[in-house]
Coordinates of C-alpha atoms (C1' of nucleotides) in Angstrom, one line a residue:
Chain A
M1 CA 3.7 -37.4 -20.5
I2 CA 5.7 -34.4 -20.1
N3 CA 5.4 -33.0 -16.7
I4 CA 5.9 -29.1 -16.1
G5 CA 7.1 -26.8 -13.9
I6 CA 6.6 -23.1 -14.6
F7 CA 8.2 -20.1 -12.9
D8 CA 7.9 -15.4 -14.5
E9 CA 8.2 -13.7 -12.4
H10 CA 6.0 -11.7 -14.4
R11 CA 2.1 -12.7 -14.1
L12 CA 1.7 -12.2 -17.6
S13 CA 3.9 -14.4 -18.8
L14 CA 3.7 -17.0 -16.7
D15 CA 0.3 -17.7 -17.5
G16 CA 0.7 -16.3 -20.7
A17 CA 3.7 -19.3 -20.8
S18 CA 0.7 -21.3 -19.2
K19 CA -2.0 -20.8 -21.7
L20 CA 0.7 -21.7 -23.8
L21 CA 1.9 -25.0 -23.7
S22 CA -1.7 -26.3 -20.8
D23 CA -2.9 -26.0 -25.2
V24 CA 0.1 -28.7 -25.9
E25 CA -0.7 -33.1 -26.1
E26 CA 2.7 -34.8 -24.3
L27 CA 2.9 -32.1 -21.7
K28 CA 0.9 -31.4 -18.7
V29 CA 1.4 -28.3 -16.4
A30 CA 2.0 -29.1 -12.9
F31 CA 1.8 -26.0 -11.2
I32 CA 3.7 -22.5 -12.1
C33 CA 4.6 -20.3 -10.1
D34 CA 5.4 -17.0 -9.8
E35 CA 7.6 -15.3 -6.5
K36 CA 10.3 -17.9 -5.6
V37 CA 10.6 -19.1 -2.0
Q38 CA 7.0 -20.5 -3.4
L39 CA 8.6 -22.2 -6.0
K40 CA 10.9 -24.2 -4.1
A41 CA 8.3 -25.9 -2.1
K42 CA 6.5 -26.6 -4.7
M43 CA 9.4 -28.1 -6.5
K44 CA 9.2 -30.8 -3.3
S45 CA 5.9 -31.2 -3.6
N46 CA 5.6 -31.4 -7.1
P47 CA 7.4 -34.2 -8.8
I48 CA 7.8 -32.4 -12.2
H49 CA 10.9 -33.6 -15.4
L50 CA 10.7 -29.9 -17.0
L51 CA 11.2 -26.5 -14.8
L52 CA 10.8 -23.7 -17.0
L53 CA 12.8 -20.7 -15.2
S54 CA 12.3 -17.4 -16.3
M55 CA 15.6 -14.5 -16.0
Y56 CA 14.7 -11.0 -16.4
D57 CA 18.6 -10.7 -14.7
C58 CA 21.9 -11.8 -13.9
S59 CA 22.4 -11.8 -10.0
I60 CA 24.3 -14.0 -8.3
K61 CA 20.4 -14.5 -6.6
S62 CA 18.9 -15.6 -10.3
L63 CA 21.7 -17.7 -10.2
N64 CA 21.9 -19.6 -6.8
L65 CA 19.1 -20.3 -7.3
I66 CA 19.9 -22.0 -10.1
V67 CA 22.3 -24.2 -8.6
Q68 CA 19.4 -25.1 -6.0
L69 CA 16.8 -26.2 -7.6
A70 CA 20.5 -28.2 -9.7
V71 CA 21.4 -30.2 -7.0
N72 CA 18.3 -31.3 -5.2
Y73 CA 16.7 -31.9 -8.3
P74 CA 19.3 -33.5 -9.7
K75 CA 16.4 -35.5 -12.3
T76 CA 14.1 -32.2 -14.3
K77 CA 16.0 -30.3 -16.2
I78 CA 15.9 -26.8 -15.5
L79 CA 15.2 -25.1 -18.8
I80 CA 15.6 -21.1 -18.5
I81 CA 13.8 -18.3 -21.0
S82 CA 14.9 -15.2 -20.5
I83 CA 15.1 -11.8 -22.3
I84 CA 19.2 -11.2 -21.5
N85 CA 21.3 -13.0 -24.7
S86 CA 24.7 -12.1 -23.6
E87 CA 27.2 -15.0 -24.2
E88 CA 27.4 -14.1 -19.5
M89 CA 24.1 -14.7 -18.6
I90 CA 24.1 -18.1 -20.7
L91 CA 27.1 -19.5 -20.3
K92 CA 26.8 -17.8 -16.4
T93 CA 23.0 -20.4 -16.7
I94 CA 24.7 -23.3 -17.9
K95 CA 27.1 -22.9 -14.7
A96 CA 24.9 -23.4 -12.6
G97 CA 22.7 -26.2 -13.6
A98 CA 20.5 -25.9 -16.7
K99 CA 20.4 -27.4 -19.0
G100 CA 18.1 -25.1 -22.0
F101 CA 18.2 -21.4 -23.1
L102 CA 15.9 -19.7 -24.7
G103 CA 16.6 -15.8 -25.8
K104 CA 14.3 -13.3 -26.3
E105 CA 14.7 -14.3 -30.0
S106 CA 13.0 -17.8 -29.5
D107 CA 9.0 -18.4 -30.0
F108 CA 6.9 -21.5 -29.0
N109 CA 7.7 -24.0 -31.2
D110 CA 11.6 -23.0 -30.1
L111 CA 10.5 -23.2 -27.0
I112 CA 8.1 -27.1 -27.8
E113 CA 11.4 -28.2 -29.7
A114 CA 13.2 -27.3 -26.2
I115 CA 11.3 -29.0 -23.6
F116 CA 11.8 -32.0 -26.5
T117 CA 15.7 -32.1 -26.4
L118 CA 16.1 -32.2 -23.0
R119 CA 13.3 -34.7 -22.3
N120 CA 15.4 -36.4 -24.2
G121 CA 18.3 -35.5 -23.1
H122 CA 20.1 -32.8 -24.1
D123 CA 21.0 -29.3 -24.1
Y124 CA 19.5 -26.6 -25.6
Y125 CA 20.8 -24.0 -26.6
S126 CA 19.7 -21.0 -28.5
K127 CA 19.8 -21.2 -32.2
S128 CA 22.4 -17.7 -32.1
I129 CA 24.4 -19.0 -30.2
T130 CA 25.6 -21.5 -32.4
H131 CA 27.3 -24.8 -30.5
L132 CA 30.5 -24.6 -31.6
L133 CA 31.3 -21.7 -30.2
L134 CA 29.4 -22.6 -26.3
N135 CA 32.2 -25.6 -26.6
R136 CA 34.1 -23.3 -26.4
Y137 CA 33.9 -21.3 -23.9
I138 CA 32.6 -24.0 -21.6
K139 CA 36.1 -26.0 -21.8
N140 CA 37.4 -23.4 -20.6
L141 CA 35.3 -22.4 -18.3
K142 CA 35.3 -25.2 -16.6
E143 CA 37.5 -24.7 -14.1
D144 CA 38.7 -21.3 -14.4
D145 CA 35.9 -19.3 -13.9
V146 CA 37.8 -18.3 -11.2
T147 CA 37.4 -15.6 -13.0
Q148 CA 34.2 -14.1 -12.6
K149 CA 32.0 -16.4 -11.0
S150 CA 34.0 -16.7 -7.7
E151 CA 35.7 -12.8 -8.0
L152 CA 34.0 -12.0 -5.5
S153 CA 33.7 -15.1 -3.3
T154 CA 38.3 -14.1 -3.5
L155 CA 37.3 -10.9 -1.9
S156 CA 37.2 -11.4 2.6
S157 CA 34.9 -9.6 3.6
R158 CA 36.8 -7.1 4.9
Q159 CA 37.4 -6.1 2.1
V160 CA 33.6 -6.5 0.8
E161 CA 32.9 -4.6 2.9
I162 CA 35.2 -0.5 2.7
V163 CA 33.7 -1.9 -0.9
K164 CA 30.3 -1.1 -0.3
F165 CA 30.7 1.8 1.6
W166 CA 33.0 3.4 -0.9
G167 CA 30.1 2.5 -3.9
N168 CA 27.8 3.8 -0.9
S169 CA 29.9 7.6 -2.4
F170 CA 31.2 7.2 1.2
T171 CA 35.0 9.0 1.4
N172 CA 38.0 7.3 2.8
Q173 CA 38.5 9.7 6.0
E174 CA 34.6 7.9 6.4
I175 CA 34.5 4.8 5.7
A176 CA 38.0 5.1 8.2
D177 CA 37.1 6.9 11.0
K178 CA 33.0 4.3 10.5
L179 CA 35.4 0.8 10.5
F180 CA 37.6 3.1 13.6
I181 CA 40.4 2.2 11.7
S182 CA 43.4 4.8 10.1
V183 CA 43.0 6.2 5.9
R184 CA 45.9 4.6 4.7
T185 CA 44.3 1.1 5.3
V186 CA 41.3 2.3 3.8
E187 CA 44.0 2.3 1.0
S188 CA 45.8 -0.2 1.3
H189 CA 42.2 -2.1 1.3
K190 CA 40.9 -0.7 -2.2
N191 CA 44.6 -0.8 -3.3
H192 CA 44.5 -4.5 -2.2
I193 CA 41.2 -5.4 -4.1
M194 CA 41.9 -3.5 -7.6
Q195 CA 45.2 -6.2 -7.3
K196 CA 43.1 -8.8 -6.9
L197 CA 41.0 -7.9 -9.0
N198 CA 43.5 -7.1 -11.7
L199 CA 40.9 -3.5 -12.6
K200 CA 42.4 -1.1 -13.8
S201 CA 40.2 2.3 -12.6
T202 CA 37.7 2.6 -10.1
V203 CA 35.4 2.7 -12.5
D204 CA 36.2 -0.6 -13.1
L205 CA 35.3 -0.9 -9.1
V206 CA 32.3 0.3 -9.0
K207 CA 31.8 -1.8 -12.0
F208 CA 32.2 -4.7 -10.0
G209 CA 30.2 -4.3 -7.0
I210 CA 27.2 -3.6 -9.2
K211 CA 27.8 -6.6 -10.8
N212 CA 28.2 -9.1 -7.8
N213 CA 25.6 -6.9 -6.2
I214 CA 27.2 -5.6 -3.7
I215 CA 27.3 -1.8 -4.8
E216 CA 23.5 -0.6 -5.3
I217 CA 22.8 1.8 -7.8
Chain B
M1 CA -14.7 -4.2 -30.6
I2 CA -11.0 -3.3 -29.9
N3 CA -7.8 -3.4 -32.9
I4 CA -4.7 -4.5 -30.1
G5 CA -1.4 -4.1 -31.0
I6 CA 1.3 -6.4 -29.2
F7 CA 4.8 -5.3 -29.6
D8 CA 7.3 -7.5 -27.0
E9 CA 11.2 -8.0 -27.5
H10 CA 10.9 -11.6 -25.4
R11 CA 9.5 -13.4 -28.4
L12 CA 7.8 -15.4 -26.0
S13 CA 5.9 -14.2 -23.9
L14 CA 5.0 -12.1 -26.9
D15 CA 3.1 -15.5 -28.5
G16 CA 2.2 -16.1 -24.6
A17 CA 0.3 -12.6 -25.0
S18 CA -0.6 -13.1 -28.3
K19 CA -2.9 -16.5 -27.6
L20 CA -4.2 -14.5 -23.8
L21 CA -6.3 -12.3 -26.2
S22 CA -6.7 -14.0 -29.1
D23 CA -9.0 -15.7 -27.3
V24 CA -11.5 -12.9 -25.7
E25 CA -14.6 -11.9 -27.0
E26 CA -14.5 -8.4 -28.1
L27 CA -10.9 -8.4 -28.1
K28 CA -9.0 -8.7 -32.4
V29 CA -5.1 -8.7 -32.4
A30 CA -4.1 -6.9 -35.0
F31 CA 0.3 -7.4 -34.8
I32 CA 2.2 -9.0 -33.0
C33 CA 5.6 -7.4 -33.2
D34 CA 9.2 -7.5 -31.1
E35 CA 11.6 -4.9 -32.7
K36 CA 11.1 -1.3 -32.2
V37 CA 11.9 -1.0 -35.3
Q38 CA 9.0 -2.3 -37.2
L39 CA 6.3 -1.3 -34.2
K40 CA 5.8 2.4 -36.7
A41 CA 5.3 0.1 -39.5
K42 CA 2.4 -1.5 -38.4
M43 CA 1.6 0.8 -36.1
K44 CA 1.2 3.1 -39.6
S45 CA -0.5 0.6 -41.6
N46 CA -2.8 -0.8 -38.5
P47 CA -5.0 0.6 -36.9
I48 CA -5.6 -0.1 -33.8
H49 CA -7.7 1.0 -30.5
L50 CA -4.6 0.1 -27.9
L51 CA -1.0 -1.1 -28.0
L52 CA 0.4 -3.0 -25.5
L53 CA 4.0 -2.7 -24.9
S54 CA 5.8 -4.5 -22.5
M55 CA 8.9 -2.7 -20.4
Y56 CA 12.2 -4.9 -19.3
D57 CA 13.8 -1.1 -18.6
C58 CA 14.0 1.9 -17.4
S59 CA 16.6 3.7 -20.2
I60 CA 15.4 6.7 -22.5
K61 CA 14.9 4.4 -25.7
S62 CA 12.5 2.9 -24.3
L63 CA 11.3 6.6 -23.1
N64 CA 11.4 7.6 -25.9
L65 CA 9.8 5.4 -27.8
I66 CA 6.4 5.0 -25.2
V67 CA 5.8 9.1 -26.9
Q68 CA 7.0 8.3 -30.0
L69 CA 4.6 6.1 -30.2
A70 CA 1.9 9.0 -28.5
V71 CA 2.5 11.7 -30.3
N72 CA 2.5 10.5 -33.4
Y73 CA -0.8 7.6 -32.9
P74 CA -2.9 10.1 -29.8
K75 CA -5.8 7.5 -30.5
T76 CA -4.4 4.7 -29.4
K77 CA -4.1 3.7 -25.8
I78 CA -0.8 2.6 -25.0
L79 CA -1.3 0.2 -21.7
I80 CA 3.1 -1.0 -20.6
I81 CA 3.3 -4.1 -19.0
S82 CA 6.1 -4.0 -17.3
I83 CA 8.4 -5.9 -15.1
I84 CA 10.0 -4.2 -12.9
N85 CA 7.3 -2.1 -10.3
S86 CA 8.9 0.6 -9.3
E87 CA 7.4 4.0 -9.1
E88 CA 10.5 5.5 -11.3
M89 CA 9.8 3.1 -13.6
I90 CA 5.6 3.8 -13.8
L91 CA 5.6 7.3 -13.7
K92 CA 8.0 8.1 -16.3
T93 CA 6.2 6.1 -18.4
I94 CA 3.2 7.5 -17.8
K95 CA 5.0 10.9 -18.1
A96 CA 5.3 9.8 -21.6
G97 CA 2.0 9.1 -22.9
A98 CA 0.8 6.1 -20.9
K99 CA -2.3 5.4 -20.9
G100 CA -1.8 2.3 -18.1
F101 CA 0.8 0.6 -16.8
L102 CA 0.5 -3.3 -15.6
G103 CA 2.6 -4.4 -12.6
K104 CA 4.2 -8.0 -12.7
E105 CA 1.8 -8.8 -10.4
S106 CA -0.8 -8.0 -12.6
D107 CA -2.4 -11.4 -14.6
F108 CA -5.6 -12.2 -17.3
N109 CA -7.6 -10.7 -15.9
D110 CA -5.8 -8.0 -14.5
L111 CA -5.5 -7.3 -18.2
I112 CA -8.3 -7.6 -19.9
E113 CA -9.5 -5.0 -16.9
A114 CA -6.9 -2.9 -17.8
I115 CA -7.8 -3.6 -22.0
F116 CA -11.8 -2.2 -21.0
T117 CA -10.6 0.4 -18.5
L118 CA -8.4 2.4 -21.2
R119 CA -11.6 1.4 -23.2
N120 CA -14.2 3.3 -21.2
G121 CA -11.5 6.4 -22.3
H122 CA -9.2 5.9 -18.8
D123 CA -6.7 4.9 -16.8
Y124 CA -5.6 2.0 -15.6
Y125 CA -2.8 1.5 -13.0
S126 CA -2.1 -0.9 -11.6
K127 CA -3.3 -2.2 -7.7
S128 CA -0.3 -1.5 -5.9
I129 CA -0.4 2.0 -6.5
T130 CA -2.7 4.4 -5.6
H131 CA -4.5 5.9 -7.5
L132 CA -4.0 8.7 -4.6
L133 CA 0.0 8.3 -4.1
L134 CA 0.2 8.7 -8.3
N135 CA -2.0 12.0 -8.9
R136 CA 0.0 13.1 -5.8
Y137 CA 3.0 12.9 -8.0
I138 CA 1.6 12.7 -10.9
K139 CA 0.0 16.9 -9.8
N140 CA 4.5 17.6 -9.4
L141 CA 6.5 16.7 -11.8
K142 CA 4.1 17.5 -14.3
E143 CA 6.5 20.2 -15.1
D144 CA 9.9 19.7 -12.0
D145 CA 10.0 16.5 -13.7
V146 CA 13.8 18.3 -14.7
T147 CA 15.2 15.9 -11.9
Q148 CA 15.0 13.1 -13.4
K149 CA 13.5 12.6 -17.0
S150 CA 15.8 15.5 -18.4
E151 CA 19.3 15.1 -15.9
L152 CA 20.6 13.2 -18.8
S153 CA 19.4 15.4 -21.8
T154 CA 21.2 18.4 -19.4
L155 CA 24.1 17.2 -20.4
S156 CA 25.9 19.1 -23.4
S157 CA 26.6 16.6 -25.4
R158 CA 30.4 17.5 -25.4
Q159 CA 29.9 16.4 -21.9
V160 CA 28.1 13.1 -22.2
E161 CA 31.3 12.3 -24.7
I162 CA 33.4 12.2 -21.1
V163 CA 31.0 10.4 -18.8
K164 CA 31.7 7.5 -21.9
F165 CA 35.8 7.7 -21.8
W166 CA 36.2 7.9 -17.7
G167 CA 33.7 5.5 -18.3
N168 CA 35.4 3.5 -20.1
S169 CA 38.2 4.1 -18.1
F170 CA 40.0 6.1 -19.5
T171 CA 42.5 8.5 -17.4
N172 CA 42.1 12.6 -17.9
Q173 CA 45.4 12.2 -20.0
E174 CA 43.6 9.6 -22.1
I175 CA 40.6 11.2 -22.5
A176 CA 41.9 14.7 -23.1
D177 CA 44.7 13.6 -25.6
K178 CA 42.1 11.7 -27.4
L179 CA 40.4 14.8 -27.6
F180 CA 43.0 17.4 -28.6
I181 CA 42.1 19.2 -24.9
S182 CA 43.8 19.9 -22.3
V183 CA 43.8 17.7 -18.2
R184 CA 42.2 21.1 -16.5
T185 CA 39.8 21.2 -19.6
V186 CA 38.5 17.4 -18.3
E187 CA 38.7 17.6 -15.4
S188 CA 36.4 20.6 -15.8
H189 CA 33.9 19.3 -17.6
K190 CA 34.4 16.7 -15.1
N191 CA 33.5 19.2 -12.6
H192 CA 30.8 21.3 -13.6
I193 CA 29.0 17.5 -15.1
M194 CA 29.1 16.8 -11.6
Q195 CA 27.7 19.9 -10.1
K196 CA 24.6 20.2 -12.9
L197 CA 24.0 16.6 -11.5
N198 CA 24.3 17.5 -7.2
L199 CA 26.1 14.5 -7.6
K200 CA 28.9 14.0 -4.8
S201 CA 31.0 11.4 -5.2
T202 CA 32.2 9.5 -9.2
V203 CA 30.9 7.4 -8.1
D204 CA 27.8 7.9 -7.7
L205 CA 29.0 9.8 -11.5
V206 CA 29.5 5.7 -12.6
K207 CA 26.0 5.1 -11.7
F208 CA 24.4 7.3 -13.4
G209 CA 26.1 6.6 -16.2
I210 CA 24.9 2.7 -15.9
K211 CA 21.4 4.5 -14.6
N212 CA 21.3 6.7 -18.0
N213 CA 22.5 4.2 -21.2
I214 CA 26.2 6.1 -21.3
I215 CA 28.8 3.9 -19.5
E216 CA 28.6 0.0 -20.1
I217 CA 28.5 -2.1 -17.3
Chain C
dC1 C1' 56.2 -24.8 12.7
dT2 C1' 56.2 -23.4 9.1
dT3 C1' 53.5 -20.7 4.9
dC4 C1' 50.5 -17.5 3.5
dA5 C1' 46.1 -15.0 3.3
dC6 C1' 43.5 -11.0 5.9
dT7 C1' 44.8 -6.5 8.1
dT8 C1' 46.9 -3.3 9.7
dA9 C1' 50.1 1.2 8.5
dC10 C1' 53.3 4.4 6.7
dG11 C1' 56.4 7.2 2.6
dT12 C1' 55.8 9.1 -1.6
dA13 C1' 54.8 10.7 -5.7
dA14 C1' 51.5 11.2 -9.7
dA15 C1' 46.0 11.9 -11.1
dA16 C1' 42.8 13.2 -9.4
dC17 C1' 39.1 16.4 -6.9
dA18 C1' 37.1 20.5 -4.6
dC19 C1' 36.2 25.5 -5.7
dG20 C1' 37.5 29.5 -7.0
dT21 C1' 38.3 32.4 -11.7
dA22 C1' 38.1 33.4 -16.4
dA23 C1' 38.2 34.2 -22.1
dT24 C1' 35.4 33.0 -26.1
dT25 C1' 32.5 31.2 -28.7
dC26 C1' 27.3 31.1 -30.2
dA27 C1' 22.4 30.3 -29.8
dA28 C1' 18.2 32.0 -27.8
dA29 C1' 15.5 35.7 -25.6
dT30 C1' 14.5 40.2 -25.2
Chain D
dA1 C1' 20.9 44.8 -32.5
dT2 C1' 22.4 43.7 -27.5
dT3 C1' 22.0 41.3 -24.0
dT4 C1' 21.8 37.0 -21.2
dG5 C1' 23.2 32.4 -20.7
dA6 C1' 25.4 28.3 -21.1
dA7 C1' 29.2 25.6 -23.7
dT8 C1' 34.1 24.8 -23.7
dT9 C1' 37.7 25.7 -23.4
dA10 C1' 41.7 26.1 -19.4
dC11 C1' 45.0 27.7 -15.2
dG12 C1' 45.8 28.0 -10.2
dT13 C1' 45.4 25.7 -5.8
dG14 C1' 44.7 23.2 -1.7
dT15 C1' 43.3 18.7 -0.7
dT16 C1' 42.1 13.8 -1.8
dT17 C1' 42.6 9.8 -3.8
dT18 C1' 45.9 6.1 -7.3
dA19 C1' 50.0 3.7 -7.9
dC20 C1' 53.0 2.0 -5.9
dG21 C1' 56.5 -0.4 -2.1
dT22 C1' 57.7 -1.9 2.1
dA23 C1' 56.6 -4.3 6.5
dA24 C1' 54.8 -5.4 11.1
dG25 C1' 50.8 -8.5 14.3
dT26 C1' 47.4 -11.5 13.2
dG27 C1' 45.5 -16.4 12.9
dA28 C1' 43.8 -20.8 9.8
dA29 C1' 46.5 -24.7 7.3
dG30 C1' 49.2 -27.6 5.8

DNA sequence: CTTCACTTACGTAAAACACGTAATTCAAAT
DNA sequence: ATTTGAATTACGTGTTTTACGTAAGTGAAG
């Protein structure tokens, strides 16, 4: 018997997944949950073998959740169900500690297969992503993931502050006034940021900010 | 007996919803579908009373799908299931022709309630959104929805072209070279675009582009 | 105590932006 | 048939931002 927890912020998907799985022998749905805050409590009180985790975005917040769960409950395998099939998403979730990934093309059979694959101690990734491709990337990204994940953390708080203001359509002058520094300093900050992140245009900086959740769209 | 079609690009949600509904008496799942292109064909060959339509974004493409279906199959009520609860999303889908909207907090009971409400000829919106609020907005937005929905369509193809290039980090000069026009013209285009969209900064333009799916993030 | 990143700031030249003006074209409305 | 209006093209002028270099003071880490 495999004990399973299901997390999905989408109530209906949660109900659906729960119903799908509860009819399967050898599986027991230990809990279902649709809020991040509840999830941690439920994990604490329910020992499960596997957590089904639905992801609808690739935000730092969502990834952090995986990291926390993976660290605090190393025995619980995390299986990601995602509407987004991007390579970025897959790599990030795996890097964060997920043991499996089901893309949007995956169906019920794939889910079952994934669950049992994980139970048997192996990883499971959507067929659409060949293992070869994956392994190649994972090897490369094991250490030098600096590029993506830690890019944000390479920015100092001051620098993030500047990007935030600027991302809210403030002019350099307005930012300068707000922070009691010279316009030239604001420019300097931006220059340093662009250099550090290796960005070519301000458009890229906006995208970076949005990607890293420091600019609201 | 209510004939239902289910569309969901997320295969697992589709399976889940299908299973949830197929167990309900008085309901018959006429077809399920996970690709937009297939959907039109299935709609043509299967007369259904109600279409469950899962939406994971608020892009023009997705909204157009609703519009097309609503126009071509006026007898089929469209019920939106969405992970996004924003007022914008709700209003846009309703404007596009949907008759019901289930937010992410909706559960199976809400779904059933919604289905029967629609069958009875009424509209159904998530409880979380009070009807009062809705009606107020709908009245106001019936005509002057110009602000949001048609913002993209107010841009000419040339203007969209400019934004696209610029959104891919091309400089004005590069865009000018590519389109065989003067740099000044590129600037003019951008000026006109900003005016038309009533944007203050270029940052806003990037955001606009991303929101409207003409700039890839 | 040295090193290194962070914050601050300026100089200069080039690019981009703001705002106005304007000619041509082409479709839609009258 | 004529007018109206938006789209595309382009320039002028002044301001702001960017690119790139330089540099001083601060503070933490080694």
